[in-house]
JSON list of N, CA and C in Angstrom, two decimals:
[
{"chain": "A", "resi": 27, "resn": "MET", "atom": "N", "xyz": [23.17, 22.62, 42.21]},
{"chain": "A", "resi": 27, "resn": "MET", "atom": "CA", "xyz": [23.57, 21.15, 41.82]},
{"chain": "A", "resi": 27, "resn": "MET", "atom": "C", "xyz": [23.23, 20.94, 40.46]},
{"chain": "A", "resi": 28, "resn": "GLU", "atom": "N", "xyz": [23.85, 20.27, 39.37]},
{"chain": "A", "resi": 28, "resn": "GLU", "atom": "CA", "xyz": [23.28, 20.19, 38.32]},
{"chain": "A", "resi": 28, "resn": "GLU", "atom": "C", "xyz": [23.01, 18.65, 37.98]},
{"chain": "A", "resi": 29, "resn": "ARG", "atom": "N", "xyz": [21.67, 18.25, 37.43]},
{"chain": "A", "resi": 29, "resn": "ARG", "atom": "CA", "xyz": [21.22, 16.74, 37.28]},
{"chain": "A", "resi": 29, "resn": "ARG", "atom": "C", "xyz": [21.92, 16.65, 35.52]},
{"chain": "A", "resi": 30, "resn": "VAL", "atom": "N", "xyz": [22.39, 15.67, 35.62]},
{"chain": "A", "resi": 30, "resn": "VAL", "atom": "CA", "xyz": [22.68, 15.18, 34.00]},
{"chain": "A", "resi": 30, "resn": "VAL", "atom": "C", "xyz": [22.74, 13.33, 34.24]},
{"chain": "A", "resi": 31, "resn": "GLU", "atom": "N", "xyz": [22.48, 12.84, 33.01]},
{"chain": "A", "resi": 31, "resn": "GLU", "atom": "CA", "xyz": [22.52, 11.55, 32.65]},
{"chain": "A", "resi": 31, "resn": "GLU", "atom": "C", "xyz": [23.56, 11.10, 32.87]},
{"chain": "A", "resi": 32, "resn": "ALA", "atom": "N", "xyz": [24.01, 9.90, 33.30]},
{"chain": "A", "resi": 32, "resn": "ALA", "atom": "CA", "xyz": [25.67, 9.29, 33.00]},
{"chain": "A", "resi": 32, "resn": "ALA", "atom": "C", "xyz": [24.86, 7.72, 32.93]},
{"chain": "A", "resi": 33, "resn": "GLY", "atom": "N", "xyz": [26.00, 7.30, 32.08]},
{"chain": "A", "resi": 33, "resn": "GLY", "atom": "CA", "xyz": [25.75, 5.63, 31.68]},
{"chain": "A", "resi": 33, "resn": "GLY", "atom": "C", "xyz": [26.75, 4.74, 32.81]},
{"chain": "A", "resi": 34, "resn": "LEU", "atom": "N", "xyz": [25.91, 3.91, 33.21]},
{"chain": "A", "resi": 34, "resn": "LEU", "atom": "CA", "xyz": [26.29, 3.08, 34.43]},
{"chain": "A", "resi": 34, "resn": "LEU", "atom": "C", "xyz": [26.68, 1.75, 33.58]},
{"chain": "A", "resi": 35, "resn": "PHE", "atom": "N", "xyz": [27.65, 1.32, 33.80]},
{"chain": "A", "resi": 35, "resn": "PHE", "atom": "CA", "xyz": [28.29, 0.28, 33.17]},
{"chain": "A", "resi": 35, "resn": "PHE", "atom": "C", "xyz": [28.45, -1.13, 34.52]},
{"chain": "A", "resi": 36, "resn": "THR", "atom": "N", "xyz": [28.35, -0.93, 35.56]},
{"chain": "A", "resi": 36, "resn": "THR", "atom": "CA", "xyz": [28.35, -1.91, 36.60]},
{"chain": "A", "resi": 36, "resn": "THR", "atom": "C", "xyz": [27.16, -1.38, 37.12]},
{"chain": "A", "resi": 37, "resn": "ASP", "atom": "N", "xyz": [27.03, -2.78, 38.21]},
{"chain": "A", "resi": 37, "resn": "ASP", "atom": "CA", "xyz": [25.68, -2.35, 39.06]},
{"chain": "A", "resi": 37, "resn": "ASP", "atom": "C", "xyz": [25.91, -0.98, 39.96]},
{"chain": "A", "resi": 38, "resn": "GLY", "atom": "N", "xyz": [25.05, -0.72, 40.59]},
{"chain": "A", "resi": 38, "resn": "GLY", "atom": "CA", "xyz": [25.29, 0.95, 41.65]},
{"chain": "A", "resi": 38, "resn": "GLY", "atom": "C", "xyz": [25.97, 0.80, 42.90]},
{"chain": "A", "resi": 39, "resn": "GLY", "atom": "N", "xyz": [26.67, -0.41, 43.09]},
{"chain": "A", "resi": 39, "resn": "GLY", "atom": "CA", "xyz": [27.16, -0.23, 44.42]},
{"chain": "A", "resi": 39, "resn": "GLY", "atom": "C", "xyz": [28.11, 0.71, 44.89]},
{"chain": "A", "resi": 40, "resn": "ASN", "atom": "N", "xyz": [29.01, 0.35, 46.12]},
{"chain": "A", "resi": 40, "resn": "ASN", "atom": "CA", "xyz": [29.99, 1.30, 46.08]},
{"chain": "A", "resi": 40, "resn": "ASN", "atom": "C", "xyz": [31.00, 1.83, 45.44]},
{"chain": "A", "resi": 41, "resn": "ASN", "atom": "N", "xyz": [31.40, 1.10, 44.31]},
{"chain": "A", "resi": 41, "resn": "ASN", "atom": "CA", "xyz": [32.28, 1.92, 43.01]},
{"chain": "A", "resi": 41, "resn": "ASN", "atom": "C", "xyz": [31.66, 1.43, 41.95]},
{"chain": "A", "resi": 42, "resn": "ALA", "atom": "N", "xyz": [30.48, 2.38, 42.14]},
{"chain": "A", "resi": 42, "resn": "ALA", "atom": "CA", "xyz": [30.20, 2.07, 40.12]},
{"chain": "A", "resi": 42, "resn": "ALA", "atom": "C", "xyz": [31.13, 2.59, 38.88]},
{"chain": "A", "resi": 43, "resn": "VAL", "atom": "N", "xyz": [30.90, 1.94, 38.01]},
{"chain": "A", "resi": 43, "resn": "VAL", "atom": "CA", "xyz": [31.64, 2.34, 36.88]},
{"chain": "A", "resi": 43, "resn": "VAL", "atom": "C", "xyz": [31.00, 3.14, 36.01]},
{"chain": "A", "resi": 44, "resn": "VAL", "atom": "N", "xyz": [30.95, 4.66, 35.96]},
{"chain": "A", "resi": 44, "resn": "VAL", "atom": "CA", "xyz": [29.75, 5.56, 35.20]},
{"chain": "A", "resi": 44, "resn": "VAL", "atom": "C", "xyz": [30.81, 6.48, 34.32]},
{"chain": "A", "resi": 45, "resn": "ARG", "atom": "N", "xyz": [30.02, 6.48, 33.10]},
{"chain": "A", "resi": 45, "resn": "ARG", "atom": "CA", "xyz": [30.51, 7.73, 32.62]},
{"chain": "A", "resi": 45, "resn": "ARG", "atom": "C", "xyz": [29.78, 8.83, 32.45]},
{"chain": "A", "resi": 46, "resn": "LEU", "atom": "N", "xyz": [29.95, 10.00, 32.56]},
{"chain": "A", "resi": 46, "resn": "LEU", "atom": "CA", "xyz": [29.32, 11.30, 32.72]},
{"chain": "A", "resi": 46, "resn": "LEU", "atom": "C", "xyz": [29.45, 12.19, 31.11]},
{"chain": "A", "resi": 47, "resn": "PRO", "atom": "N", "xyz": [28.47, 12.45, 30.80]},
{"chain": "A", "resi": 47, "resn": "PRO", "atom": "CA", "xyz": [28.33, 13.55, 29.83]},
{"chain": "A", "resi": 47, "resn": "PRO", "atom": "C", "xyz": [29.83, 14.28, 29.09]},
{"chain": "A", "resi": 48, "resn": "GLY", "atom": "N", "xyz": [29.83, 13.90, 27.89]},
{"chain": "A", "resi": 48, "resn": "GLY", "atom": "CA", "xyz": [31.13, 14.57, 27.50]},
{"chain": "A", "resi": 48, "resn": "GLY", "atom": "C", "xyz": [32.40, 13.76, 27.70]},
{"chain": "A", "resi": 49, "resn": "ARG", "atom": "N", "xyz": [32.70, 13.09, 28.75]},
{"chain": "A", "resi": 49, "resn": "ARG", "atom": "CA", "xyz": [33.78, 12.07, 28.97]},
{"chain": "A", "resi": 49, "resn": "ARG", "atom": "C", "xyz": [33.76, 10.90, 27.88]},
{"chain": "A", "resi": 50, "resn": "ARG", "atom": "N", "xyz": [35.06, 11.03, 27.61]},
{"chain": "A", "resi": 50, "resn": "ARG", "atom": "CA", "xyz": [35.34, 9.47, 26.64]},
{"chain": "A", "resi": 50, "resn": "ARG", "atom": "C", "xyz": [35.31, 8.63, 27.22]},
{"chain": "A", "resi": 51, "resn": "PHE", "atom": "N", "xyz": [35.88, 8.29, 28.67]},
{"chain": "A", "resi": 51, "resn": "PHE", "atom": "CA", "xyz": [36.18, 7.01, 29.03]},
{"chain": "A", "resi": 51, "resn": "PHE", "atom": "C", "xyz": [35.02, 7.47, 30.64]},
{"chain": "A", "resi": 52, "resn": "PRO", "atom": "N", "xyz": [34.87, 5.81, 30.63]},
{"chain": "A", "resi": 52, "resn": "PRO", "atom": "CA", "xyz": [34.16, 6.07, 32.36]},
{"chain": "A", "resi": 52, "resn": "PRO", "atom": "C", "xyz": [35.15, 6.19, 33.24]},
{"chain": "A", "resi": 53, "resn": "GLY", "atom": "N", "xyz": [34.44, 6.52, 34.72]},
{"chain": "A", "resi": 53, "resn": "GLY", "atom": "CA", "xyz": [35.37, 6.89, 35.85]},
{"chain": "A", "resi": 53, "resn": "GLY", "atom": "C", "xyz": [34.76, 5.83, 36.90]},
{"chain": "A", "resi": 54, "resn": "VAL", "atom": "N", "xyz": [35.11, 6.06, 38.13]},
{"chain": "A", "resi": 54, "resn": "VAL", "atom": "CA", "xyz": [34.92, 4.91, 39.09]},
{"chain": "A", "resi": 54, "resn": "VAL", "atom": "C", "xyz": [34.11, 5.81, 39.85]},
{"chain": "A", "resi": 55, "resn": "LEU", "atom": "N", "xyz": [32.95, 5.91, 40.49]},
{"chain": "A", "resi": 55, "resn": "LEU", "atom": "CA", "xyz": [32.34, 6.51, 41.45]},
{"chain": "A", "resi": 55, "resn": "LEU", "atom": "C", "xyz": [32.27, 5.82, 42.72]},
{"chain": "A", "resi": 56, "resn": "ILE", "atom": "N", "xyz": [33.01, 6.45, 44.00]},
{"chain": "A", "resi": 56, "resn": "ILE", "atom": "CA", "xyz": [33.65, 5.76, 45.25]},
{"chain": "A", "resi": 56, "resn": "ILE", "atom": "C", "xyz": [32.44, 6.70, 46.08]},
{"chain": "A", "resi": 57, "resn": "GLN", "atom": "N", "xyz": [32.11, 5.68, 46.90]},
{"chain": "A", "resi": 57, "resn": "GLN", "atom": "CA", "xyz": [31.24, 6.52, 47.83]},
{"chain": "A", "resi": 57, "resn": "GLN", "atom": "C", "xyz": [31.66, 7.04, 49.11]},
{"chain": "A", "resi": 58, "resn": "GLY", "atom": "N", "xyz": [31.28, 8.00, 49.45]},
{"chain": "A", "resi": 58, "resn": "GLY", "atom": "CA", "xyz": [31.87, 9.08, 50.48]},
{"chain": "A", "resi": 58, "resn": "GLY", "atom": "C", "xyz": [32.55, 8.33, 51.94]},
{"chain": "A", "resi": 59, "resn": "ASP", "atom": "N", "xyz": [31.80, 7.65, 52.24]},
{"chain": "A", "resi": 59, "resn": "ASP", "atom": "CA", "xyz": [32.15, 6.55, 53.25]},
{"chain": "A", "resi": 59, "resn": "ASP", "atom": "C", "xyz": [33.41, 5.69, 52.91]},
{"chain": "A", "resi": 60, "resn": "SER", "atom": "N", "xyz": [33.13, 4.98, 51.91]},
{"chain": "A", "resi": 60, "resn": "SER", "atom": "CA", "xyz": [34.42, 4.15, 51.26]},
{"chain": "A", "resi": 60, "resn": "SER", "atom": "C", "xyz": [35.51, 4.98, 50.93]},
{"chain": "A", "resi": 61, "resn": "LEU", "atom": "N", "xyz": [35.43, 6.33, 50.28]},
{"chain": "A", "resi": 61, "resn": "LEU", "atom": "CA", "xyz": [36.75, 7.02, 50.19]},
{"chain": "A", "resi": 61, "resn": "LEU", "atom": "C", "xyz": [36.85, 7.74, 51.72]},
{"chain": "A", "resi": 62, "resn": "SER", "atom": "N", "xyz": [36.40, 7.75, 52.72]},
{"chain": "A", "resi": 62, "resn": "SER", "atom": "CA", "xyz": [36.88, 7.84, 53.83]},
{"chain": "A", "resi": 62, "resn": "SER", "atom": "C", "xyz": [37.63, 7.13, 54.65]},
{"chain": "A", "resi": 63, "resn": "ILE", "atom": "N", "xyz": [37.52, 5.45, 54.58]},
{"chain": "A", "resi": 63, "resn": "ILE", "atom": "CA", "xyz": [37.72, 4.71, 54.98]},
{"chain": "A", "resi": 63, "resn": "ILE", "atom": "C", "xyz": [39.31, 4.16, 54.05]},
{"chain": "A", "resi": 64, "resn": "LEU", "atom": "N", "xyz": [39.34, 4.65, 52.60]},
{"chain": "A", "resi": 64, "resn": "LEU", "atom": "CA", "xyz": [40.74, 4.81, 51.92]},
{"chain": "A", "resi": 64, "resn": "LEU", "atom": "C", "xyz": [41.63, 5.61, 52.43]},
{"chain": "A", "resi": 65, "resn": "ARG", "atom": "N", "xyz": [41.03, 6.82, 52.95]},
{"chain": "A", "resi": 65, "resn": "ARG", "atom": "CA", "xyz": [42.12, 7.74, 53.22]},
{"chain": "A", "resi": 65, "resn": "ARG", "atom": "C", "xyz": [42.34, 7.32, 54.46]},
{"chain": "A", "resi": 66, "resn": "ALA", "atom": "N", "xyz": [41.67, 6.82, 55.62]},
{"chain": "A", "resi": 66, "resn": "ALA", "atom": "CA", "xyz": [42.03, 6.33, 57.10]},
{"chain": "A", "resi": 66, "resn": "ALA", "atom": "C", "xyz": [43.12, 5.14, 56.67]},
{"chain": "A", "resi": 67, "resn": "ASP", "atom": "N", "xyz": [42.95, 4.77, 56.00]},
{"chain": "A", "resi": 67, "resn": "ASP", "atom": "CA", "xyz": [44.17, 3.20, 55.39]},
{"chain": "A", "resi": 67, "resn": "ASP", "atom": "C", "xyz": [45.28, 4.04, 54.82]},
{"chain": "A", "resi": 68, "resn": "VAL", "atom": "N", "xyz": [45.26, 4.98, 54.36]},
{"chain": "A", "resi": 68, "resn": "VAL", "atom": "CA", "xyz": [46.31, 5.45, 54.00]},
{"chain": "A", "resi": 68, "resn": "VAL", "atom": "C", "xyz": [47.24, 6.34, 54.77]},
{"chain": "A", "resi": 69, "resn": "ALA", "atom": "N", "xyz": [46.63, 6.87, 55.64]},
{"chain": "A", "resi": 69, "resn": "ALA", "atom": "CA", "xyz": [46.83, 7.50, 57.10]},
{"chain": "A", "resi": 69, "resn": "ALA", "atom": "C", "xyz": [47.55, 6.47, 57.74]},
{"chain": "A", "resi": 70, "resn": "GLU", "atom": "N", "xyz": [47.07, 5.33, 58.12]},
{"chain": "A", "resi": 70, "resn": "GLU", "atom": "CA", "xyz": [47.74, 4.24, 59.03]},
{"chain": "A", "resi": 70, "resn": "GLU", "atom": "C", "xyz": [48.90, 3.85, 58.26]},
{"chain": "A", "resi": 71, "resn": "VAL", "atom": "N", "xyz": [49.22, 3.99, 56.99]},
{"chain": "A", "resi": 71, "resn": "VAL", "atom": "CA", "xyz": [50.40, 3.57, 56.54]},
{"chain": "A", "resi": 71, "resn": "VAL", "atom": "C", "xyz": [51.41, 4.61, 56.82]},
{"chain": "A", "resi": 72, "resn": "VAL", "atom": "N", "xyz": [50.94, 5.82, 56.76]},
{"chain": "A", "resi": 72, "resn": "VAL", "atom": "CA", "xyz": [52.08, 6.93, 56.62]},
{"chain": "A", "resi": 72, "resn": "VAL", "atom": "C", "xyz": [52.38, 6.97, 58.67]},
{"chain": "A", "resi": 73, "resn": "GLU", "atom": "N", "xyz": [51.37, 6.89, 59.25]},
{"chain": "A", "resi": 73, "resn": "GLU", "atom": "CA", "xyz": [51.82, 6.64, 60.61]},
{"chain": "A", "resi": 73, "resn": "GLU", "atom": "C", "xyz": [52.42, 5.51, 61.15]},
{"chain": "A", "resi": 74, "resn": "ALA", "atom": "N", "xyz": [52.15, 4.33, 60.83]},
{"chain": "A", "resi": 74, "resn": "ALA", "atom": "CA", "xyz": [53.46, 3.26, 60.62]},
{"chain": "A", "resi": 74, "resn": "ALA", "atom": "C", "xyz": [54.41, 3.78, 60.46]},
{"chain": "A", "resi": 75, "resn": "PHE", "atom": "N", "xyz": [55.12, 4.32, 59.20]},
{"chain": "A", "resi": 75, "resn": "PHE", "atom": "CA", "xyz": [56.09, 4.54, 58.60]},
{"chain": "A", "resi": 75, "resn": "PHE", "atom": "C", "xyz": [56.63, 5.65, 59.81]},
{"chain": "A", "resi": 76, "resn": "ASP", "atom": "N", "xyz": [55.69, 6.46, 59.79]},
{"chain": "A", "resi": 76, "resn": "ASP", "atom": "CA", "xyz": [56.77, 7.50, 60.87]},
{"chain": "A", "resi": 76, "resn": "ASP", "atom": "C", "xyz": [56.76, 6.97, 62.41]},
{"chain": "A", "resi": 77, "resn": "GLN", "atom": "N", "xyz": [56.20, 6.22, 63.02]},
{"chain": "A", "resi": 77, "resn": "GLN", "atom": "CA", "xyz": [56.48, 5.19, 64.01]},
{"chain": "A", "resi": 77, "resn": "GLN", "atom": "C", "xyz": [58.04, 4.09, 64.09]},
{"chain": "A", "resi": 78, "resn": "GLY", "atom": "N", "xyz": [57.85, 3.97, 62.77]},
{"chain": "A", "resi": 78, "resn": "GLY", "atom": "CA", "xyz": [59.58, 3.07, 62.41]},
{"chain": "A", "resi": 78, "resn": "GLY", "atom": "C", "xyz": [58.75, 1.91, 62.37]},
{"chain": "A", "resi": 79, "resn": "ASP", "atom": "N", "xyz": [57.70, 1.37, 61.98]},
{"chain": "A", "resi": 79, "resn": "ASP", "atom": "CA", "xyz": [56.93, 0.23, 61.96]},
{"chain": "A", "resi": 79, "resn": "ASP", "atom": "C", "xyz": [56.66, -0.26, 60.42]},
{"chain": "A", "resi": 80, "resn": "VAL", "atom": "N", "xyz": [57.77, -0.51, 60.11]},
{"chain": "A", "resi": 80, "resn": "VAL", "atom": "CA", "xyz": [57.95, -0.79, 58.71]},
{"chain": "A", "resi": 80, "resn": "VAL", "atom": "C", "xyz": [57.25, -1.99, 58.39]},
{"chain": "A", "resi": 81, "resn": "ALA", "atom": "N", "xyz": [57.03, -3.14, 59.04]},
{"chain": "A", "resi": 81, "resn": "ALA", "atom": "CA", "xyz": [56.28, -4.06, 58.63]},
{"chain": "A", "resi": 81, "resn": "ALA", "atom": "C", "xyz": [54.65, -3.67, 58.55]},
{"chain": "A", "resi": 82, "resn": "GLY", "atom": "N", "xyz": [54.28, -3.20, 59.67]},
{"chain": "A", "resi": 82, "resn": "GLY", "atom": "CA", "xyz": [52.71, -2.90, 60.07]},
{"chain": "A", "resi": 82, "resn": "GLY", "atom": "C", "xyz": [52.57, -2.07, 58.36]},
{"chain": "A", "resi": 83, "resn": "ALA", "atom": "N", "xyz": [53.25, -0.80, 58.50]},
{"chain": "A", "resi": 83, "resn": "ALA", "atom": "CA", "xyz": [52.93, -0.27, 57.15]},
{"chain": "A", "resi": 83, "resn": "ALA", "atom": "C", "xyz": [52.92, -1.19, 55.95]},
{"chain": "A", "resi": 84, "resn": "ARG", "atom": "N", "xyz": [53.89, -1.92, 55.53]},
{"chain": "A", "resi": 84, "resn": "ARG", "atom": "CA", "xyz": [54.09, -2.86, 54.43]},
{"chain": "A", "resi": 84, "resn": "ARG", "atom": "C", "xyz": [52.44, -3.72, 54.28]},
{"chain": "A", "resi": 85, "resn": "GLU", "atom": "N", "xyz": [52.11, -4.23, 55.79]},
{"chain": "A", "resi": 85, "resn": "GLU", "atom": "CA", "xyz": [51.22, -5.19, 55.86]},
{"chain": "A", "resi": 85, "resn": "GLU", "atom": "C", "xyz": [49.66, -4.03, 55.31]},
{"chain": "A", "resi": 86, "resn": "THR", "atom": "N", "xyz": [49.41, -3.21, 55.74]},
{"chain": "A", "resi": 86, "resn": "THR", "atom": "CA", "xyz": [48.41, -2.25, 55.71]},
{"chain": "A", "resi": 86, "resn": "THR", "atom": "C", "xyz": [48.69, -1.80, 53.91]},
{"chain": "A", "resi": 87, "resn": "ALA", "atom": "N", "xyz": [49.79, -1.20, 53.41]},
{"chain": "A", "resi": 87, "resn": "ALA", "atom": "CA", "xyz": [50.01, -0.92, 52.14]},
{"chain": "A", "resi": 87, "resn": "ALA", "atom": "C", "xyz": [49.75, -2.16, 50.95]},
{"chain": "A", "resi": 88, "resn": "SER", "atom": "N", "xyz": [49.80, -3.33, 51.76]},
{"chain": "A", "resi": 88, "resn": "SER", "atom": "CA", "xyz": [49.35, -4.52, 50.44]},
{"chain": "A", "resi": 88, "resn": "SER", "atom": "C", "xyz": [47.88, -4.66, 50.63]},
{"chain": "A", "resi": 89, "resn": "LEU", "atom": "N", "xyz": [47.54, -4.60, 51.72]},
{"chain": "A", "resi": 89, "resn": "LEU", "atom": "CA", "xyz": [46.00, -4.48, 51.68]},
{"chain": "A", "resi": 89, "resn": "LEU", "atom": "C", "xyz": [45.08, -3.62, 50.90]},
{"chain": "A", "resi": 90, "resn": "LEU", "atom": "N", "xyz": [45.90, -2.35, 50.92]},
{"chain": "A", "resi": 90, "resn": "LEU", "atom": "CA", "xyz": [45.26, -1.18, 50.14]},
{"chain": "A", "resi": 90, "resn": "LEU", "atom": "C", "xyz": [45.47, -1.64, 49.01]},
{"chain": "A", "resi": 91, "resn": "LEU", "atom": "N", "xyz": [46.88, -1.95, 48.41]},
{"chain": "A", "resi": 91, "resn": "LEU", "atom": "CA", "xyz": [47.03, -2.29, 46.97]},
{"chain": "A", "resi": 91, "resn": "LEU", "atom": "C", "xyz": [46.19, -3.48, 46.26]},
{"chain": "A", "resi": 92, "resn": "ASP", "atom": "N", "xyz": [45.40, -4.60, 47.48]},
{"chain": "A", "resi": 92, "resn": "ASP", "atom": "CA", "xyz": [44.93, -5.79, 46.88]},
{"chain": "A", "resi": 92, "resn": "ASP", "atom": "C", "xyz": [43.49, -4.92, 46.60]},
{"chain": "A", "resi": 93, "resn": "GLY", "atom": "N", "xyz": [42.91, -4.21, 47.27]},
{"chain": "A", "resi": 93, "resn": "GLY", "atom": "CA", "xyz": [41.67, -3.11, 47.29]},
{"chain": "A", "resi": 93, "resn": "GLY", "atom": "C", "xyz": [41.10, -2.86, 45.99]},
{"chain": "A", "resi": 94, "resn": "LEU", "atom": "N", "xyz": [42.43, -1.74, 45.59]},
{"chain": "A", "resi": 94, "resn": "LEU", "atom": "CA", "xyz": [42.95, -1.05, 44.35]},
{"chain": "A", "resi": 94, "resn": "LEU", "atom": "C", "xyz": [42.93, -1.98, 43.16]},
{"chain": "A", "resi": 95, "resn": "ASP", "atom": "N", "xyz": [43.74, -3.00, 43.40]},
{"chain": "A", "resi": 95, "resn": "ASP", "atom": "CA", "xyz": [43.84, -4.09, 42.21]},
{"chain": "A", "resi": 95, "resn": "ASP", "atom": "C", "xyz": [42.21, -4.69, 41.88]},
{"chain": "A", "resi": 96, "resn": "ALA", "atom": "N", "xyz": [41.65, -4.91, 42.92]},
{"chain": "A", "resi": 96, "resn": "ALA", "atom": "CA", "xyz": [40.46, -5.30, 42.79]},
{"chain": "A", "resi": 96, "resn": "ALA", "atom": "C", "xyz": [39.17, -4.46, 42.03]},
{"chain": "A", "resi": 97, "resn": "LEU", "atom": "N", "xyz": [39.27, -3.02, 42.59]},
{"chain": "A", "resi": 97, "resn": "LEU", "atom": "CA", "xyz": [38.47, -2.17, 42.21]},
{"chain": "A", "resi": 97, "resn": "LEU", "atom": "C", "xyz": [38.80, -1.72, 40.41]},
{"chain": "A", "resi": 98, "resn": "LEU", "atom": "N", "xyz": [40.27, -1.91, 40.50]},
{"chain": "A", "resi": 98, "resn": "LEU", "atom": "CA", "xyz": [40.77, -1.83, 38.84]},
{"chain": "A", "resi": 98, "resn": "LEU", "atom": "C", "xyz": [40.52, -3.04, 38.04]},
{"chain": "A", "resi": 99, "resn": "ALA", "atom": "N", "xyz": [40.54, -3.98, 38.67]},
{"chain": "A", "resi": 99, "resn": "ALA", "atom": "CA", "xyz": [39.88, -5.14, 37.74]},
{"chain": "A", "resi": 99, "resn": "ALA", "atom": "C", "xyz": [38.21, -5.09, 37.60]},
{"chain": "A", "resi": 100, "resn": "ARG", "atom": "N", "xyz": [37.70, -4.72, 38.54]},
{"chain": "A", "resi": 100, "resn": "ARG", "atom": "CA", "xyz": [35.95, -4.44, 38.42]},
{"chain": "A", "resi": 100, "resn": "ARG", "atom": "C", "xyz": [35.97, -3.10, 37.20]},
{"chain": "A", "resi": 101, "resn": "TYR", "atom": "N", "xyz": [37.05, -2.46, 36.97]},
{"chain": "A", "resi": 101, "resn": "TYR", "atom": "CA", "xyz": [37.22, -1.14, 36.48]},
{"chain": "A", "resi": 101, "resn": "TYR", "atom": "C", "xyz": [37.01, -1.82, 34.73]},
{"chain": "A", "resi": 102, "resn": "THR", "atom": "N", "xyz": [38.19, -2.44, 34.93]},
{"chain": "A", "resi": 102, "resn": "THR", "atom": "CA", "xyz": [38.71, -3.21, 33.40]},
{"chain": "A", "resi": 102, "resn": "THR", "atom": "C", "xyz": [37.46, -4.19, 32.82]},
{"chain": "A", "resi": 103, "resn": "ALA", "atom": "N", "xyz": [36.96, -4.98, 33.47]},
{"chain": "A", "resi": 103, "resn": "ALA", "atom": "CA", "xyz": [36.42, -5.74, 33.11]},
{"chain": "A", "resi": 103, "resn": "ALA", "atom": "C", "xyz": [34.86, -5.07, 32.57]},
{"chain": "A", "resi": 104, "resn": "ALA", "atom": "N", "xyz": [34.63, -4.11, 32.87]},
{"chain": "A", "resi": 104, "resn": "ALA", "atom": "CA", "xyz": [33.43, -3.27, 32.83]},
{"chain": "A", "resi": 104, "resn": "ALA", "atom": "C", "xyz": [33.53, -2.91, 31.27]},
{"chain": "A", "resi": 105, "resn": "LEU", "atom": "N", "xyz": [35.00, -2.34, 31.12]},
{"chain": "A", "resi": 105, "resn": "LEU", "atom": "CA", "xyz": [35.42, -1.52, 29.98]},
{"chain": "A", "resi": 105, "resn": "LEU", "atom": "C", "xyz": [35.25, -2.84, 28.85]},
{"chain": "A", "resi": 106, "resn": "GLU", "atom": "N", "xyz": [35.61, -3.66, 29.10]},
{"chain": "A", "resi": 106, "resn": "GLU", "atom": "CA", "xyz": [36.22, -5.21, 28.01]},
{"chain": "A", "resi": 106, "resn": "GLU", "atom": "C", "xyz": [34.27, -5.46, 27.73]},
{"chain": "A", "resi": 107, "resn": "ALA", "atom": "N", "xyz": [33.61, -5.21, 28.77]},
{"chain": "A", "resi": 107, "resn": "ALA", "atom": "CA", "xyz": [32.09, -5.65, 28.51]},
{"chain": "A", "resi": 107, "resn": "ALA", "atom": "C", "xyz": [31.67, -4.86, 27.04]},
{"chain": "A", "resi": 108, "resn": "HIS", "atom": "N", "xyz": [32.08, -3.86, 27.49]},
{"chain": "A", "resi": 108, "resn": "HIS", "atom": "CA", "xyz": [31.39, -3.18, 26.72]},
{"chain": "A", "resi": 108, "resn": "HIS", "atom": "C", "xyz": [32.31, -2.10, 25.29]},
{"chain": "A", "resi": 109, "resn": "GLU", "atom": "N", "xyz": [33.37, -3.49, 25.25]},
{"chain": "A", "resi": 109, "resn": "GLU", "atom": "CA", "xyz": [33.95, -2.54, 24.24]},
{"chain": "A", "resi": 109, "resn": "GLU", "atom": "C", "xyz": [34.83, -1.69, 24.29]},
{"chain": "A", "resi": 110, "resn": "ILE", "atom": "N", "xyz": [35.07, -1.06, 25.13]},
{"chain": "A", "resi": 110, "resn": "ILE", "atom": "CA", "xyz": [35.83, 0.02, 25.30]},
{"chain": "A", "resi": 110, "resn": "ILE", "atom": "C", "xyz": [37.19, 0.37, 25.60]},
{"chain": "A", "resi": 111, "resn": "PRO", "atom": "N", "xyz": [38.30, 0.57, 25.10]},
{"chain": "A", "resi": 111, "resn": "PRO", "atom": "CA", "xyz": [39.62, 0.43, 25.14]},
{"chain": "A", "resi": 111, "resn": "PRO", "atom": "C", "xyz": [39.77, 1.04, 26.57]},
{"chain": "A", "resi": 112, "resn": "ARG", "atom": "N", "xyz": [41.01, 0.35, 27.06]},
{"chain": "A", "resi": 112, "resn": "ARG", "atom": "CA", "xyz": [41.59, 1.08, 28.44]},
{"chain": "A", "resi": 112, "resn": "ARG", "atom": "C", "xyz": [42.28, 2.01, 28.43]},
{"chain": "A", "resi": 113, "resn": "PRO", "atom": "N", "xyz": [42.06, 3.59, 29.28]},
{"chain": "A", "resi": 113, "resn": "PRO", "atom": "CA", "xyz": [42.30, 4.94, 29.09]},
{"chain": "A", "resi": 113, "resn": "PRO", "atom": "C", "xyz": [44.16, 4.64, 29.23]},
{"chain": "A", "resi": 114, "resn": "TYR", "atom": "N", "xyz": [44.72, 3.41, 29.42]},
{"chain": "A", "resi": 114, "resn": "TYR", "atom": "CA", "xyz": [46.30, 3.41, 30.12]},
{"chain": "A", "resi": 114, "resn": "TYR", "atom": "C", "xyz": [46.66, 2.21, 29.45]}
]
């Protein structure tokens, strides 16, 4: 394991915005349990589609999109607070 210093742009919650050395833009650190939940939710969308449950797939995908939108908003707010341009 290599130890490095990283810049923390938000609190250290489940999706902290951090910048690693040598990187121009910060990234989002997602905890392993949160990543596993995200993966399970995507698998639920795929399974619903496989079973022909388009309404269920759409509902779950909508919840996923809401969560990703909130994460992107947190990331964007952190960049703006530190006067960093968006990388997209």
